[in-house]
């Protein structure tokens, strides 16, 4: 088998079961492996460590499939991993109140680069690296065997594919085309989802549990900034909000926000939608002395790579500072970061600095993260990309 030999001392992360091998850790690539081909990982002395998928264009040069030398990386191996991952979500699959959740969560489910999200009777897939791409036909064959599934739609249009040397792929890859909008169930709420054009695979499934957890913290006049299709706006009404202002830069997302509110609360009329740059909207509110009792900040990813973290930190500080200035005494800021390069500790420091510069005192009353169908392997802390805080102003 073709192989990668690591530099002296660079085997420690592999021995600790971290799934990524960076280009800087590699001494030599032997055998001229193809993109996505399985290679052996060897230490400086030639001792066997793992089997991994090779990616010649990425800074993450190899992603580990297994630490078991006897396993064969083939369709049977992939099927075993996928079925194990799907079976871990049996409680969600059997819950009549939920029909949308993540079935396969890439590295944290031991299938690097593969995302599978379930929306009612459809699956939406993303192949995010060369290893997953190499086995795409086998993966689609496995996913199509489920008798509950009507169709599989691909949304392999994430920016990370470009870093892998892969182009975008979007469209139905098996079975029936999904409807223009799929109605999903989330406990006592319902949402319309556009898997064709929506962010990620169509919906922020990782916030599923948070949309229930935040309700006790909602009161009065609510601002939902970066609202996307209004899931937190709907959750805020469920929590007792008197009025909602939903802000997003996308007219298409705001149209779906209105439909999602009407779907759940057809009699709720105290709702405004604003198509605007959120940063500018917050500044305008500050300048006009407008205020709110509850503010949601759930911006898109500000840092896609480690080199962007410093710039992202400035962006997070700016929006949180502005939000703190708009809160009434005793008000609540529910703020999130989905940038994997921004750790929870760093994000808390950013929010703390924002409060300091805003001249307010605030306490963290709850720490939030991604839903339990988005697990985090203990050996792979990078998988904990979503972090959030419920902050209450003193006074």
Short mmCIF file of C-alpha atoms in Angstrom, two decimals:
data_model
loop_
_atom_site.label_atom_id
_atom_site.label_comp_id
_atom_site.label_asym_id
_atom_site.label_seq_id
_atom_site.Cartn_x
_atom_site.Cartn_y
_atom_site.Cartn_z
CA UNK A 1 0.00 0.00 0.00
CA UNK A 2 1.12 3.57 -0.65
CA UNK A 3 2.22 5.42 2.43
CA UNK A 4 3.00 8.65 4.26
CA UNK A 5 5.97 8.83 6.61
CA UNK A 6 5.73 11.41 9.37
CA UNK A 7 8.50 13.64 10.63
CA UNK A 8 10.20 12.82 13.91
CA UNK A 9 7.93 13.54 16.87
CA UNK A 10 4.84 14.20 14.74
CA UNK A 11 3.17 10.88 15.46
CA UNK A 12 1.77 11.93 18.85
CA UNK A 13 -1.60 13.29 17.56
CA UNK A 14 -2.12 10.08 15.57
CA UNK A 15 -1.41 7.96 18.64
CA UNK A 16 -3.93 10.08 20.54
CA UNK A 17 -6.53 9.27 17.85
CA UNK A 18 -6.74 12.71 16.28
CA UNK A 19 -8.02 12.15 12.71
CA UNK A 20 -6.10 14.89 10.86
CA UNK A 21 -2.54 14.86 9.51
CA UNK A 22 -1.30 18.25 8.35
CA UNK A 23 1.11 18.78 5.49
CA UNK A 24 3.77 20.15 7.85
CA UNK A 25 3.90 16.85 9.74
CA UNK A 26 4.84 14.82 6.66
CA UNK A 27 8.40 13.80 5.82
CA UNK A 28 7.63 11.81 2.67
CA UNK A 29 4.73 10.61 0.52
CA UNK A 30 5.51 7.27 -1.14
CA UNK A 31 3.93 5.65 -4.16
CA UNK A 32 2.26 8.69 -5.72
CA UNK A 33 -1.24 8.09 -4.30
CA UNK A 34 -4.29 9.41 -6.12
CA UNK A 35 -6.64 11.94 -4.45
CA UNK A 36 -8.76 10.12 -1.89
CA UNK A 37 -6.75 6.91 -2.10
CA UNK A 38 -6.14 5.03 1.14
CA UNK A 39 -2.56 5.27 2.40
CA UNK A 40 -0.70 3.83 5.38
CA UNK A 41 0.55 6.30 7.98
CA UNK A 42 4.02 5.45 9.31
CA UNK A 43 6.17 7.03 11.98
CA UNK A 44 9.78 8.11 11.37
CA UNK A 45 10.97 4.53 11.95
CA UNK A 46 8.48 3.02 9.52
CA UNK A 47 6.20 1.72 12.27
CA UNK A 48 2.55 1.42 11.21
CA UNK A 49 0.10 3.90 12.78
CA UNK A 50 -3.14 4.16 10.80
CA UNK A 51 -4.91 4.13 7.43
CA UNK A 52 -6.03 7.44 5.95
CA UNK A 53 -7.50 9.12 2.87
CA UNK A 54 -4.92 11.17 0.97
CA UNK A 55 -5.68 14.73 -0.12
CA UNK A 56 -2.82 16.30 -2.12
CA UNK A 57 -4.29 19.81 -2.33
CA UNK A 58 -5.36 20.39 1.26
CA UNK A 59 -3.39 21.60 4.25
CA UNK A 60 -5.00 18.61 5.98
CA UNK A 61 -3.08 16.16 3.82
CA UNK A 62 -4.63 12.97 5.21
CA UNK A 63 -7.74 12.09 7.22
CA UNK A 64 -7.67 8.87 9.18
CA UNK A 65 -10.19 6.14 8.43
CA UNK A 66 -9.03 3.64 11.03
CA UNK A 67 -6.30 2.81 13.55
CA UNK A 68 -6.87 -0.92 12.90
CA UNK A 69 -4.34 -2.40 10.49
CA UNK A 70 -6.57 -5.40 9.72
CA UNK A 71 -9.53 -3.40 8.44
CA UNK A 72 -10.04 -3.03 4.70
CA UNK A 73 -11.26 0.37 3.53
CA UNK A 74 -13.99 -0.63 1.10
CA UNK A 75 -17.76 -0.40 0.65
CA UNK A 76 -18.38 -2.88 3.48
CA UNK A 77 -16.26 -0.74 5.82
CA UNK A 78 -18.14 2.43 4.82
CA UNK A 79 -21.52 0.71 5.19
CA UNK A 80 -20.64 -0.50 8.69
CA UNK A 81 -19.68 3.03 9.74
CA UNK A 82 -22.76 4.66 8.19
CA UNK A 83 -25.17 2.15 9.74
CA UNK A 84 -23.53 2.59 13.14
CA UNK A 85 -23.94 6.35 12.85
CA UNK A 86 -27.57 6.13 11.71
CA UNK A 87 -28.39 3.68 14.50
CA UNK A 88 -27.05 6.11 17.09
CA UNK A 89 -29.94 8.40 16.08
CA UNK A 90 -32.62 5.73 16.58
CA UNK A 91 -34.34 7.76 19.31
CA UNK A 92 -34.70 10.69 16.92
CA UNK A 93 -35.84 8.46 14.07
CA UNK A 94 -38.57 7.01 16.29
CA UNK A 95 -39.67 10.35 17.75
CA UNK A 96 -42.91 11.41 16.00
CA UNK A 97 -42.25 15.04 17.00
CA UNK A 98 -38.97 15.26 15.05
CA UNK A 99 -38.33 14.46 11.38
CA UNK A 100 -35.18 16.48 10.67
CA UNK A 101 -31.76 15.76 12.15
CA UNK A 102 -28.17 14.88 11.27
CA UNK A 103 -27.52 11.21 10.57
CA UNK A 104 -23.78 11.32 9.82
CA UNK A 105 -21.47 13.96 11.29
CA UNK A 106 -18.18 13.45 9.45
CA UNK A 107 -15.08 12.96 11.64
CA UNK A 108 -17.10 12.76 14.85
CA UNK A 109 -18.90 9.73 13.43
CA UNK A 110 -15.62 8.29 12.10
CA UNK A 111 -16.50 9.01 8.46
CA UNK A 112 -14.29 12.00 7.57
CA UNK A 113 -15.83 14.52 5.21
CA UNK A 114 -19.32 13.00 4.99
CA UNK A 115 -22.43 14.88 6.12
CA UNK A 116 -25.87 13.29 5.90
CA UNK A 117 -28.92 15.25 7.04
CA UNK A 118 -32.43 13.83 7.18
CA UNK A 119 -35.38 16.03 6.19
CA UNK A 120 -38.57 14.00 6.47
CA UNK A 121 -38.25 11.31 3.76
CA UNK A 122 -35.26 12.92 2.02
CA UNK A 123 -31.55 12.82 2.71
CA UNK A 124 -29.23 15.71 1.89
CA UNK A 125 -25.56 14.79 1.57
CA UNK A 126 -22.27 16.66 1.44
CA UNK A 127 -18.98 15.13 0.32
CA UNK A 128 -16.44 17.55 1.79
CA UNK A 129 -13.06 15.94 1.11
CA UNK A 130 -11.23 13.68 -1.31
CA UNK A 131 -11.76 10.52 0.75
CA UNK A 132 -15.53 10.92 0.92
CA UNK A 133 -15.61 11.90 -2.76
CA UNK A 134 -13.73 8.75 -3.76
CA UNK A 135 -16.41 6.59 -2.14
CA UNK A 136 -19.39 8.71 -3.21
CA UNK A 137 -21.05 5.99 -5.34
CA UNK A 138 -20.67 3.41 -2.58
CA UNK A 139 -22.04 5.89 -0.03
CA UNK A 140 -25.04 6.75 -2.21
CA UNK A 141 -25.72 3.06 -2.74
CA UNK A 142 -25.73 2.49 1.02
CA UNK A 143 -27.93 5.51 1.77
CA UNK A 144 -30.45 4.54 -0.92
CA UNK A 145 -31.20 1.16 0.69
CA UNK A 146 -33.36 2.69 3.43
CA UNK A 147 -37.02 2.04 2.48
CA UNK A 148 -38.13 5.24 4.24
CA UNK A 149 -36.07 7.43 1.89
CA UNK A 150 -37.70 8.85 -1.26
CA UNK A 151 -34.70 10.69 -2.60
CA UNK A 152 -31.14 11.87 -1.95
CA UNK A 153 -30.10 15.41 -2.79
CA UNK A 154 -26.47 16.55 -2.91
CA UNK A 155 -25.31 19.91 -1.54
CA UNK A 156 -21.56 19.58 -2.03
CA UNK A 157 -21.13 23.32 -2.55
CA UNK A 158 -19.33 24.24 0.68
CA UNK A 159 -16.19 26.38 0.37
CA UNK A 160 -14.05 23.65 1.96
CA UNK A 161 -14.33 21.58 -1.23
CA UNK A 162 -12.27 24.18 -3.06
CA UNK A 163 -9.48 23.69 -0.51
CA UNK A 164 -9.64 19.99 -1.38
CA UNK A 165 -9.29 20.67 -5.10
CA UNK A 166 -12.93 19.75 -5.69
CA UNK A 167 -15.62 21.69 -7.50
CA UNK A 168 -19.23 22.16 -6.37
CA UNK A 169 -21.89 19.52 -7.00
CA UNK A 170 -25.58 20.20 -6.40
CA UNK A 171 -28.60 18.15 -7.45
CA UNK A 172 -30.63 15.01 -6.98
CA UNK A 173 -28.34 11.96 -6.97
CA UNK A 174 -30.87 9.23 -6.26
CA UNK A 175 -34.64 8.78 -6.29
CA UNK A 176 -37.18 11.58 -6.40
CA UNK A 177 -36.44 15.30 -6.45
CA UNK A 178 -37.21 16.96 -3.12
CA UNK A 179 -40.16 19.36 -3.18
CA UNK A 180 -39.36 23.06 -3.47
CA UNK A 181 -39.87 23.25 0.28
CA UNK A 182 -39.95 20.44 2.82
CA UNK A 183 -42.01 20.81 5.99
CA UNK A 184 -40.06 19.61 9.02
CA UNK A 185 -41.18 18.96 12.58
CA UNK A 186 -39.22 20.11 15.62
CA UNK A 187 -41.07 19.18 18.79
CA UNK A 188 -43.99 21.65 18.96
CA UNK A 189 -42.78 23.74 16.00
CA UNK A 190 -42.77 23.34 12.22
CA UNK A 191 -40.53 24.90 9.59
CA UNK A 192 -40.32 25.14 5.83
CA UNK A 193 -36.88 24.19 4.53
CA UNK A 194 -35.37 24.94 1.11
CA UNK A 195 -32.72 22.27 0.52
CA UNK A 196 -32.00 23.64 -2.96
CA UNK A 197 -30.85 27.13 -1.98
CA UNK A 198 -30.63 27.25 1.82
CA UNK A 199 -27.50 27.61 3.92
CA UNK A 200 -25.56 24.41 4.65
CA UNK A 201 -27.99 21.61 3.74
CA UNK A 202 -31.01 23.90 4.10
CA UNK A 203 -31.52 24.46 7.83
CA UNK A 204 -29.52 24.99 11.03
CA UNK A 205 -30.16 21.55 12.48
CA UNK A 206 -27.34 22.08 14.98
CA UNK A 207 -29.52 24.63 16.84
CA UNK A 208 -32.44 22.23 17.32
CA UNK A 209 -32.14 21.84 21.09
CA UNK A 210 -31.17 25.47 21.62
CA UNK A 211 -34.45 26.61 20.08
CA UNK A 212 -36.14 24.98 23.07
CA UNK A 213 -33.53 25.86 25.71
CA UNK A 214 -33.62 29.61 25.04
CA UNK A 215 -37.36 30.07 25.48
CA UNK A 216 -37.32 30.79 29.25
CA UNK A 217 -34.86 33.64 28.60
CA UNK A 218 -37.06 35.44 26.08
CA UNK A 219 -39.20 38.42 27.05
CA UNK A 220 -40.64 41.64 25.69
CA UNK A 221 -39.33 43.14 22.49
CA UNK A 222 -37.01 40.77 20.63
CA UNK A 223 -34.39 41.36 17.94
CA UNK A 224 -33.40 38.30 15.90
CA UNK A 225 -30.25 39.37 14.05
CA UNK A 226 -28.93 37.18 11.22
CA UNK A 227 -32.35 35.52 11.43
CA UNK A 228 -31.95 33.40 8.26
CA UNK A 229 -35.35 31.67 7.90
CA UNK A 230 -36.60 32.77 11.31
CA UNK A 231 -36.19 29.68 13.47
CA UNK A 232 -35.18 31.70 16.53
CA UNK A 233 -37.93 34.24 15.77
CA UNK A 234 -40.46 31.40 15.94
CA UNK A 235 -38.83 30.04 19.11
CA UNK A 236 -39.00 33.53 20.64
CA UNK A 237 -42.75 33.71 20.04
CA UNK A 238 -43.04 30.28 21.65
CA UNK A 239 -41.15 31.74 24.61
CA UNK A 240 -43.58 34.63 25.03
CA UNK A 241 -42.07 37.48 23.01
CA UNK A 242 -44.36 40.48 22.65
CA UNK A 243 -42.79 41.73 19.43
CA UNK A 244 -40.16 40.46 16.99
CA UNK A 245 -37.82 42.25 14.62
CA UNK A 246 -36.14 39.76 12.25
CA UNK A 247 -33.11 41.08 10.36
CA UNK A 248 -31.20 39.44 7.53
CA UNK A 249 -29.45 40.53 4.35
CA UNK A 250 -31.33 37.95 2.25
CA UNK A 251 -34.79 38.79 0.96
CA UNK A 252 -35.31 35.11 0.15
CA UNK A 253 -34.54 34.09 3.75
CA UNK A 254 -36.87 36.78 5.11
CA UNK A 255 -39.70 35.55 2.89
CA UNK A 256 -39.31 32.10 4.43
CA UNK A 257 -39.14 33.71 7.90
CA UNK A 258 -42.60 35.20 7.34
CA UNK A 259 -43.93 31.84 6.17
CA UNK A 260 -42.43 30.01 9.15
CA UNK A 261 -43.99 32.45 11.61
CA UNK A 262 -47.35 32.15 9.85
CA UNK A 263 -47.05 28.35 9.83
CA UNK A 264 -46.70 28.26 13.62
CA UNK A 265 -48.44 31.42 14.80
CA UNK A 266 -50.89 32.63 12.14
CA UNK A 267 -52.45 35.14 14.54
CA UNK A 268 -49.14 36.74 15.56
CA UNK A 269 -48.95 40.12 13.83
CA UNK A 270 -46.43 42.06 15.92
CA UNK A 271 -43.53 41.10 13.69
CA UNK A 272 -41.29 43.24 11.49
CA UNK A 273 -38.83 42.01 8.89
CA UNK A 274 -35.86 44.10 7.87
CA UNK A 275 -33.65 43.37 4.88
CA UNK A 276 -30.35 44.96 5.85
CA UNK A 277 -26.70 44.47 6.66
CA UNK A 278 -26.89 43.47 10.31
CA UNK A 279 -23.84 45.49 11.35
CA UNK A 280 -25.34 48.62 9.83
CA UNK A 281 -28.77 47.89 11.29
CA UNK A 282 -27.30 47.59 14.79
CA UNK A 283 -25.47 50.90 14.35
CA UNK A 284 -28.65 52.58 13.17
CA UNK A 285 -30.51 51.28 16.22
CA UNK A 286 -27.72 52.55 18.47
CA UNK A 287 -27.77 56.00 16.88
CA UNK A 288 -31.56 56.23 17.17
CA UNK A 289 -31.48 54.92 20.77
CA UNK A 290 -33.68 51.98 19.94
CA UNK A 291 -33.62 49.18 22.51
CA UNK A 292 -34.75 45.60 23.06
CA UNK A 293 -35.36 43.17 25.91
CA UNK A 294 -33.90 40.13 24.14
CA UNK A 295 -31.40 39.94 21.30
CA UNK A 296 -30.34 36.90 19.29
CA UNK A 297 -27.02 36.97 17.43
CA UNK A 298 -26.45 33.90 15.26
CA UNK A 299 -24.13 35.12 12.49
CA UNK A 300 -22.70 32.97 9.71
CA UNK A 301 -19.19 31.59 10.02
CA UNK A 302 -16.70 34.48 10.28
CA UNK A 303 -13.57 32.28 10.28
CA UNK A 304 -13.34 29.46 7.76
CA UNK A 305 -9.63 28.87 8.43
CA UNK A 306 -7.21 29.52 11.28
CA UNK A 307 -5.71 32.45 9.39
CA UNK A 308 -9.06 34.26 9.59
CA UNK A 309 -9.53 34.00 13.37
CA UNK A 310 -8.12 37.44 14.21
CA UNK A 311 -10.40 39.17 11.72
CA UNK A 312 -13.34 37.06 12.90
CA UNK A 313 -12.69 38.04 16.52
CA UNK A 314 -13.00 41.70 15.58
CA UNK A 315 -16.30 41.02 13.82
CA UNK A 316 -17.71 39.10 16.78
CA UNK A 317 -16.65 41.82 19.18
CA UNK A 318 -18.26 44.55 17.07
CA UNK A 319 -21.67 42.90 16.83
CA UNK A 320 -21.74 41.87 20.50
CA UNK A 321 -20.68 45.35 21.61
CA UNK A 322 -23.48 46.90 19.56
CA UNK A 323 -25.97 44.35 20.89
CA UNK A 324 -25.04 45.08 24.50
CA UNK A 325 -25.62 48.78 23.85
CA UNK A 326 -29.14 48.03 22.56
CA UNK A 327 -30.24 45.96 25.55
CA UNK A 328 -32.50 47.41 28.22
CA UNK A 329 -31.54 46.93 31.90
CA UNK A 330 -31.97 43.26 32.78
CA UNK A 331 -32.07 42.37 29.10
CA UNK A 332 -30.74 39.12 27.64
CA UNK A 333 -28.24 38.59 24.82
CA UNK A 334 -28.23 35.11 23.28
CA UNK A 335 -25.08 35.04 21.18
CA UNK A 336 -23.42 32.35 19.06
CA UNK A 337 -20.29 31.61 17.05
CA UNK A 338 -20.17 28.75 14.53
CA UNK A 339 -16.53 29.36 13.56
CA UNK A 340 -14.55 26.24 14.41
CA UNK A 341 -11.33 28.23 14.76
CA UNK A 342 -12.85 30.36 17.52
CA UNK A 343 -12.76 28.30 20.71
CA UNK A 344 -15.33 28.60 23.48
CA UNK A 345 -12.76 30.25 25.73
CA UNK A 346 -11.84 32.78 23.05
CA UNK A 347 -15.49 33.48 22.29
CA UNK A 348 -16.24 34.12 25.97
CA UNK A 349 -13.28 36.53 26.11
CA UNK A 350 -14.58 38.33 23.00
CA UNK A 351 -18.06 38.69 24.50
CA UNK A 352 -16.60 39.81 27.83
CA UNK A 353 -14.47 42.47 26.10
CA UNK A 354 -17.54 43.61 24.17
CA UNK A 355 -19.49 44.07 27.41
CA UNK A 356 -16.58 45.97 28.95
CA UNK A 357 -16.33 48.34 25.99
CA UNK A 358 -20.11 48.78 25.98
CA UNK A 359 -19.93 49.86 29.61
CA UNK A 360 -22.29 47.17 30.91
CA UNK A 361 -22.15 44.42 33.52
CA UNK A 362 -23.40 41.02 32.41
CA UNK A 363 -23.33 37.42 33.57
CA UNK A 364 -23.45 34.14 31.65
CA UNK A 365 -26.51 32.18 32.73
CA UNK A 366 -26.28 29.33 30.23
CA UNK A 367 -23.66 27.86 27.91
CA UNK A 368 -25.02 26.46 24.65
CA UNK A 369 -23.62 24.15 21.99
CA UNK A 370 -24.58 22.04 19.03
CA UNK A 371 -27.41 19.50 19.21
CA UNK A 372 -26.66 15.95 20.30
CA UNK A 373 -26.96 14.64 16.74
CA UNK A 374 -23.80 16.70 16.06
CA UNK A 375 -21.48 14.83 18.48
CA UNK A 376 -17.92 15.81 19.33
CA UNK A 377 -15.28 13.09 19.65
CA UNK A 378 -13.13 13.60 22.73
CA UNK A 379 -10.00 13.27 20.59
CA UNK A 380 -11.31 15.79 18.05
CA UNK A 381 -12.13 19.07 19.83
CA UNK A 382 -12.24 20.86 16.47
CA UNK A 383 -15.63 19.21 16.05
CA UNK A 384 -17.07 21.56 18.69
CA UNK A 385 -17.66 24.42 16.27
CA UNK A 386 -20.92 25.86 17.67
CA UNK A 387 -20.79 27.68 20.96
CA UNK A 388 -23.17 30.13 22.56
CA UNK A 389 -23.89 32.10 25.71
CA UNK A 390 -27.03 33.41 27.35
CA UNK A 391 -25.92 36.70 28.91
CA UNK A 392 -28.12 38.83 31.19
CA UNK A 393 -27.41 42.47 31.92
CA UNK A 394 -27.30 43.51 35.55
CA UNK A 395 -29.75 46.16 36.66
#
